[in-house]
XYZ file of C-alpha atoms in Angstrom:
415
model
C 40.305 -7.984 -0.237
C 37.214 -6.462 -1.883
C 36.536 -9.894 -3.466
C 36.450 -11.268 -0.364
C 34.413 -8.582 1.500
C 31.984 -8.505 -1.791
C 31.246 -12.483 -0.952
C 30.512 -11.842 2.497
C 28.007 -9.223 1.467
C 26.730 -10.987 -1.456
C 22.770 -11.971 -1.610
C 24.011 -15.370 -1.746
C 25.754 -15.555 1.424
C 22.624 -13.730 2.831
C 20.284 -16.145 1.836
C 22.275 -18.616 3.694
C 22.092 -16.838 6.942
C 18.567 -16.045 6.635
C 17.967 -19.807 5.876
C 19.155 -20.274 9.539
C 16.298 -17.671 10.893
C 13.754 -19.594 8.472
C 14.728 -22.993 9.834
C 14.175 -22.149 13.334
C 10.889 -20.558 13.206
C 9.350 -22.701 10.705
C 9.593 -25.816 13.038
C 6.657 -28.192 14.223
C 4.859 -25.208 15.807
C 4.251 -24.017 12.368
C 4.372 -26.969 10.418
C 1.399 -28.328 12.625
C -0.556 -25.162 12.124
C -1.686 -24.677 15.786
C 0.901 -21.920 16.468
C -0.645 -20.350 13.174
C -4.347 -20.512 14.195
C -3.646 -19.691 17.960
C -2.005 -16.112 17.048
C -3.292 -15.128 13.658
C -6.017 -17.119 12.240
C -8.745 -17.448 14.521
C -9.013 -13.733 14.135
C -9.887 -13.804 10.460
C -8.645 -11.481 7.713
C -5.856 -10.118 9.626
C -4.101 -13.596 9.489
C -2.771 -12.721 6.067
C -1.273 -9.141 7.110
C -0.014 -9.464 10.951
C 2.452 -12.201 10.207
C 4.426 -9.816 8.065
C 4.321 -7.044 10.507
C 5.422 -9.308 13.444
C 8.296 -10.549 11.129
C 9.213 -7.053 10.457
C 9.340 -6.349 14.228
C 11.452 -9.335 14.772
C 13.616 -7.938 11.637
C 14.395 -4.638 13.231
C 15.299 -6.199 16.432
C 17.327 -8.890 14.911
C 19.131 -6.711 12.638
C 19.969 -4.388 15.707
C 21.818 -7.218 17.636
C 23.433 -8.483 14.620
C 24.758 -5.348 13.893
C 26.011 -4.652 17.246
C 27.649 -8.241 17.593
C 29.554 -7.665 14.252
C 30.708 -4.163 15.186
C 31.742 -5.573 18.700
C 33.541 -8.479 17.450
C 31.118 -11.263 19.045
C 29.931 -14.433 17.442
C 27.538 -15.888 20.232
C 24.660 -14.438 22.009
C 26.300 -14.619 25.390
C 28.947 -12.099 24.929
C 26.869 -9.884 22.667
C 23.866 -9.420 25.124
C 26.588 -8.821 28.140
C 28.130 -5.933 26.204
C 24.506 -4.695 25.106
C 22.984 -4.602 28.559
C 24.126 -1.924 30.906
C 25.390 -4.239 33.130
C 27.225 -7.802 32.031
C 25.294 -9.950 34.812
C 22.036 -8.848 33.119
C 22.825 -11.232 30.366
C 21.028 -13.581 32.504
C 17.730 -11.824 31.273
C 18.417 -13.207 27.851
C 19.204 -16.935 29.390
C 16.052 -16.980 31.056
C 14.110 -16.213 28.230
C 16.209 -18.708 25.761
C 16.528 -21.683 28.371
C 12.362 -21.111 28.721
C 11.594 -21.193 25.117
C 14.046 -24.318 24.604
C 12.311 -26.298 27.641
C 8.738 -25.215 25.958
C 9.806 -26.149 22.587
C 11.048 -29.661 23.436
C 7.960 -30.252 25.419
C 5.643 -29.041 22.820
C 7.990 -31.548 20.299
C 6.789 -34.497 22.723
C 3.292 -33.707 22.703
C 3.315 -33.009 19.366
C 4.744 -35.951 18.352
C 2.272 -37.768 20.704
C -0.618 -36.594 19.038
C 0.798 -37.070 15.525
C 0.729 -40.582 16.702
C -2.324 -40.606 18.210
C -4.360 -39.076 15.227
C -2.929 -41.274 12.979
C -3.717 -44.680 14.474
C -7.239 -42.855 15.113
C -7.313 -42.857 18.916
C -8.328 -39.662 21.014
C -5.326 -37.671 22.556
C -6.795 -37.577 25.908
C -6.213 -39.108 29.257
C -4.160 -42.458 29.286
C -3.846 -42.386 25.738
C -1.983 -39.109 26.219
C 0.282 -40.106 28.706
C 1.045 -43.638 26.839
C 1.536 -41.780 23.726
C 3.762 -39.056 25.418
C 5.938 -41.969 27.320
C 6.682 -43.537 24.188
C 7.926 -40.785 22.421
C 9.802 -40.013 25.571
C 11.465 -43.904 24.986
C 12.154 -42.976 21.791
C 13.764 -39.952 22.744
C 16.064 -41.594 25.472
C 17.183 -44.100 23.020
C 18.121 -41.861 20.469
C 19.539 -39.254 22.936
C 21.985 -42.128 24.105
C 22.747 -44.317 20.685
C 21.734 -42.211 17.664
C 22.464 -38.321 18.468
C 24.983 -38.259 15.548
C 22.346 -39.607 13.230
C 19.750 -37.678 14.066
C 21.848 -34.362 13.775
C 22.930 -35.522 10.523
C 19.274 -36.026 9.286
C 18.080 -33.018 10.948
C 18.668 -30.790 7.962
C 16.878 -33.134 5.316
C 14.402 -33.502 7.702
C 13.516 -29.552 7.849
C 13.734 -29.384 3.875
C 11.331 -32.159 3.616
C 9.021 -30.894 6.360
C 9.107 -27.415 4.719
C 8.306 -28.585 0.989
C 5.368 -31.216 2.753
C 4.079 -28.092 4.590
C 3.647 -25.840 1.358
C 1.892 -28.928 -0.200
C -0.526 -28.928 2.543
C -1.152 -25.058 2.345
C -1.452 -25.482 -1.494
C -4.106 -28.213 -0.519
C -5.900 -26.176 1.845
C -6.468 -23.155 -0.695
C -7.356 -25.424 -3.473
C -10.011 -27.682 -1.491
C -13.557 -26.912 -2.385
C -14.666 -25.426 0.698
C -18.581 -25.831 -0.334
C -18.316 -29.657 -0.372
C -16.585 -29.626 2.962
C -19.523 -27.598 4.597
C -21.943 -29.759 2.960
C -20.054 -32.934 3.820
C -19.298 -32.438 7.421
C -21.425 -29.312 8.821
C -24.507 -29.855 7.003
C -24.616 -33.528 8.078
C -24.077 -32.978 11.801
C -26.516 -30.157 11.868
C -23.760 -27.444 12.700
C -23.443 -23.667 11.519
C -19.595 -22.284 10.719
C -17.751 -20.885 13.887
C -17.388 -17.302 14.226
C -14.138 -15.345 14.380
C -12.608 -14.318 17.522
C -13.464 -10.710 17.633
C -10.842 -8.981 19.254
C -9.137 -6.647 16.800
C -6.801 -5.412 20.037
C -6.439 -8.892 21.177
C -4.986 -9.972 17.589
C -2.631 -6.936 17.354
C -0.984 -7.877 20.925
C -1.210 -11.745 20.446
C -0.384 -11.890 16.681
C 2.123 -8.905 16.484
C 3.775 -7.929 19.677
C 3.651 -11.491 21.506
C 4.318 -13.689 18.496
C 7.706 -11.222 17.709
C 8.816 -11.286 20.969
C 9.019 -15.281 21.597
C 10.318 -15.530 18.155
C 13.379 -13.649 19.523
C 14.848 -17.166 20.120
C 16.168 -16.786 16.345
C 18.539 -13.931 17.519
C 20.941 -16.506 18.984
C 21.418 -18.748 16.103
C 21.329 -15.981 13.724
C 24.338 -14.074 15.788
C 26.219 -16.869 15.314
C 25.515 -17.718 11.587
C 25.917 -13.974 10.781
C 29.504 -13.784 12.231
C 31.466 -14.009 8.622
C 29.133 -11.374 7.150
C 29.798 -7.765 6.718
C 27.094 -5.509 7.917
C 25.762 -5.188 4.454
C 25.413 -8.919 4.411
C 23.558 -8.474 7.589
C 21.329 -5.694 6.505
C 20.308 -8.260 3.373
C 20.145 -11.608 5.272
C 18.006 -9.840 7.788
C 15.576 -8.567 4.513
C 15.368 -11.809 2.957
C 14.635 -13.548 6.449
C 11.649 -10.932 6.736
C 10.433 -11.748 3.254
C 10.871 -15.666 3.903
C 9.294 -15.709 7.281
C 6.745 -13.126 6.792
C 5.673 -14.679 3.515
C 5.613 -18.303 4.854
C 3.673 -17.160 7.762
C 0.932 -15.088 6.044
C 0.358 -17.826 3.470
C -0.302 -20.307 6.127
C -2.485 -17.928 8.288
C -4.694 -16.975 5.156
C -5.006 -20.770 4.443
C -6.062 -21.810 7.898
C -8.434 -18.524 8.242
C -10.328 -20.109 5.712
C -10.836 -23.529 7.721
C -10.626 -22.103 11.037
C -14.967 -21.921 10.941
C -15.336 -25.556 10.012
C -12.573 -26.828 12.268
C -13.994 -24.946 15.110
C -17.460 -25.740 14.522
C -16.335 -29.733 14.449
C -14.012 -29.428 17.334
C -16.716 -27.457 19.768
C -19.533 -29.936 18.785
C -17.598 -32.817 19.738
C -17.956 -34.363 16.240
C -16.514 -37.975 16.539
C -12.989 -37.623 14.893
C -12.691 -33.943 15.223
C -12.912 -33.392 19.116
C -9.240 -32.132 18.836
C -9.624 -30.567 15.147
C -7.530 -27.609 16.226
C -4.554 -29.785 17.812
C -2.771 -30.257 14.475
C -5.028 -28.692 12.080
C -2.747 -29.171 9.002
C -3.363 -33.133 9.564
C -6.923 -32.652 10.174
C -7.183 -30.739 6.960
C -5.396 -33.283 4.871
C -7.740 -35.917 6.609
C -10.854 -34.139 5.584
C -9.648 -33.497 2.173
C -8.828 -37.342 1.534
C -5.121 -36.441 0.073
C -3.804 -39.810 1.679
C -0.546 -39.819 0.298
C 0.031 -36.431 1.643
C -1.320 -37.229 5.091
C 0.824 -40.217 5.425
C 4.103 -38.660 4.193
C 3.291 -35.333 6.450
C 2.284 -37.356 9.280
C 5.584 -39.385 9.126
C 7.883 -36.270 8.365
C 6.360 -34.219 11.107
C 6.598 -36.800 13.623
C 10.257 -37.340 12.770
C 11.124 -33.769 12.864
C 9.450 -33.497 16.305
C 11.621 -36.226 17.615
C 14.642 -34.808 15.995
C 13.872 -31.395 17.765
C 13.578 -33.059 21.127
C 17.255 -34.830 20.678
C 18.654 -31.752 19.103
C 17.528 -29.344 21.977
C 18.093 -31.913 24.673
C 21.278 -32.553 23.765
C 22.295 -28.420 23.172
C 20.707 -28.210 27.054
C 23.062 -30.811 28.108
C 26.118 -29.631 26.541
C 25.066 -25.980 28.230
C 24.527 -27.297 31.658
C 26.805 -30.438 32.423
C 29.479 -28.662 33.260
C 27.801 -27.081 35.747
C 26.124 -30.213 37.431
C 28.235 -30.908 40.999
C 31.806 -31.178 38.903
C 33.355 -31.524 42.043
C 31.034 -34.496 43.314
C 30.610 -35.955 39.839
C 33.698 -36.575 38.165
C 32.711 -38.244 34.786
C 31.219 -36.134 32.256
C 29.046 -38.881 30.702
C 27.558 -39.430 34.193
C 26.783 -35.346 34.524
C 25.198 -35.569 30.848
C 23.087 -38.273 31.697
C 21.752 -36.644 34.803
C 21.297 -33.348 33.006
C 19.693 -35.034 29.965
C 17.211 -36.913 32.550
C 16.204 -33.765 34.451
C 15.673 -32.139 31.027
C 13.427 -34.868 29.814
C 11.770 -35.203 32.970
C 10.519 -31.217 32.722
C 9.750 -31.585 29.341
C 7.508 -34.914 29.723
C 5.698 -32.953 32.595
C 5.043 -29.799 30.464
C 4.199 -32.116 27.647
C 1.092 -33.490 29.486
C -0.420 -29.901 29.302
C -0.959 -30.964 25.200
C 0.506 -29.046 22.297
C -2.087 -26.210 22.486
C -1.675 -25.290 25.904
C 2.147 -24.973 25.766
C 1.968 -22.913 22.733
C -0.735 -20.623 24.015
C 0.653 -20.306 27.742
C 4.497 -21.201 27.645
C 5.369 -19.583 24.494
C 2.975 -16.830 25.247
C 4.145 -15.676 28.813
C 7.629 -16.277 27.708
C 6.787 -13.718 24.656
C 5.501 -11.291 27.135
C 8.909 -11.573 29.253
C 11.016 -11.005 26.076
C 8.999 -7.953 25.388
C 10.684 -6.439 28.391
C 13.696 -8.446 28.470
C 14.884 -8.543 24.741
C 13.002 -6.216 22.503
C 13.001 -2.827 24.683
C 16.478 -3.549 25.779
C 17.977 -4.019 22.175
C 15.943 -0.993 21.104
C 16.732 1.381 24.014
C 20.471 0.131 24.670
C 20.986 -1.315 21.110
C 20.275 1.132 18.671
C 22.519 4.139 20.140
C 25.495 1.617 20.703
C 25.436 0.540 17.235
C 25.303 4.183 16.049
C 28.161 5.196 18.167
C 30.266 1.985 17.062
C 29.387 2.407 13.302
C 30.867 6.332 13.821
C 34.074 4.998 15.536
C 34.459 2.336 12.578
C 33.908 5.280 10.089
C 36.445 7.369 11.858
C 39.318 4.577 12.252
C 38.572 3.846 8.235
C 39.089 7.352 7.522
C 42.388 7.614 9.371
C 43.594 4.512 7.991
C 42.799 6.108 4.361
C 44.415 9.241 5.091
C 48.130 8.666 4.384
C 49.536 12.453 2.890
C 52.323 11.901 0.561
C 55.554 13.053 1.354
C 56.079 16.519 -0.226
C 52.564 17.716 -0.149
C 52.732 19.376 3.107
C 54.435 22.724 2.959
C 56.140 24.079 6.071
C 54.289 26.796 8.026
C 56.035 30.307 7.232
């Protein structure tokens, strides 16, 4: 029994669970660099520090939620939040946050894949070109949703690992590229000055720490499910490793992109040909400027595949979640209900995708982050912490009672 418990609290088991958080967080928004620019790098030096603080706040919230789930015997977010809030029906608060962020993630993936396609073939991602590119992505999405869902889900892990490796190469390339040469080649030729950072310390704290941590609460749901076999010690270790992994990767990307931000912003603001959307997918732009063709091709291909994979997987998740509610008394066929739900989800996400990747990340993620502060973070801290303490106390008393087995003859009768 001790060996079994030890394996459930080992660093290896904790790392496996922490990787779920890492995989959920470091997706297309991170790989493009767009999300990092908007919430961190545009503010300058804080981009190397605030990601660690933001992930620390999320780690604390996540630890409380995961511990409460473990102590309560739950293995899913729905039961966990139904018991954590003062009233079970308040669980709808988390459901709203979760559904909105998933729809936004699918929409951003459609927009991101469309923009990757446009950039790679050398056309501006605006107007009719944007609509055509996004329609092409939706067509691929529908085909894969109908015929290739098993293939996509089987390949999703491999794609995630590949995109993480290639993103690490992008960060390394961005940090080692000669910036003086870039400035001379692009800014001096176009008679431009480097753009200035956004001078707003309060804004950088609010956006980069609080809001970012809030909308990343989407990782809580898969982490509760993934940690169901861990002990409380294992949960603590997994959250610590997740904080180090996510905070470290985000800080490295934030620091690299903060170096490039003045150049990319100046080129975009001036409307220099080929750079009118330099900050749309900044990592792709950096590789293009650096002239690292092989990595650029691999990055574009893998990012495109990762976006499509995200779309298919999340649409499938939404279909599984809602097809039973889609007029079951009218539509008897499960396949037809699934098709109806899938069509509605894809239609909503296509409409949102026309806003563009930057706007989706800025507004959809941002406003859902505002909502999550009050619907997820504050409730977890206010109601979750006392409940975890109470449950730990009850478990401790229960264990002590089980261990207290007096031997016969040790108790003397009172005289």
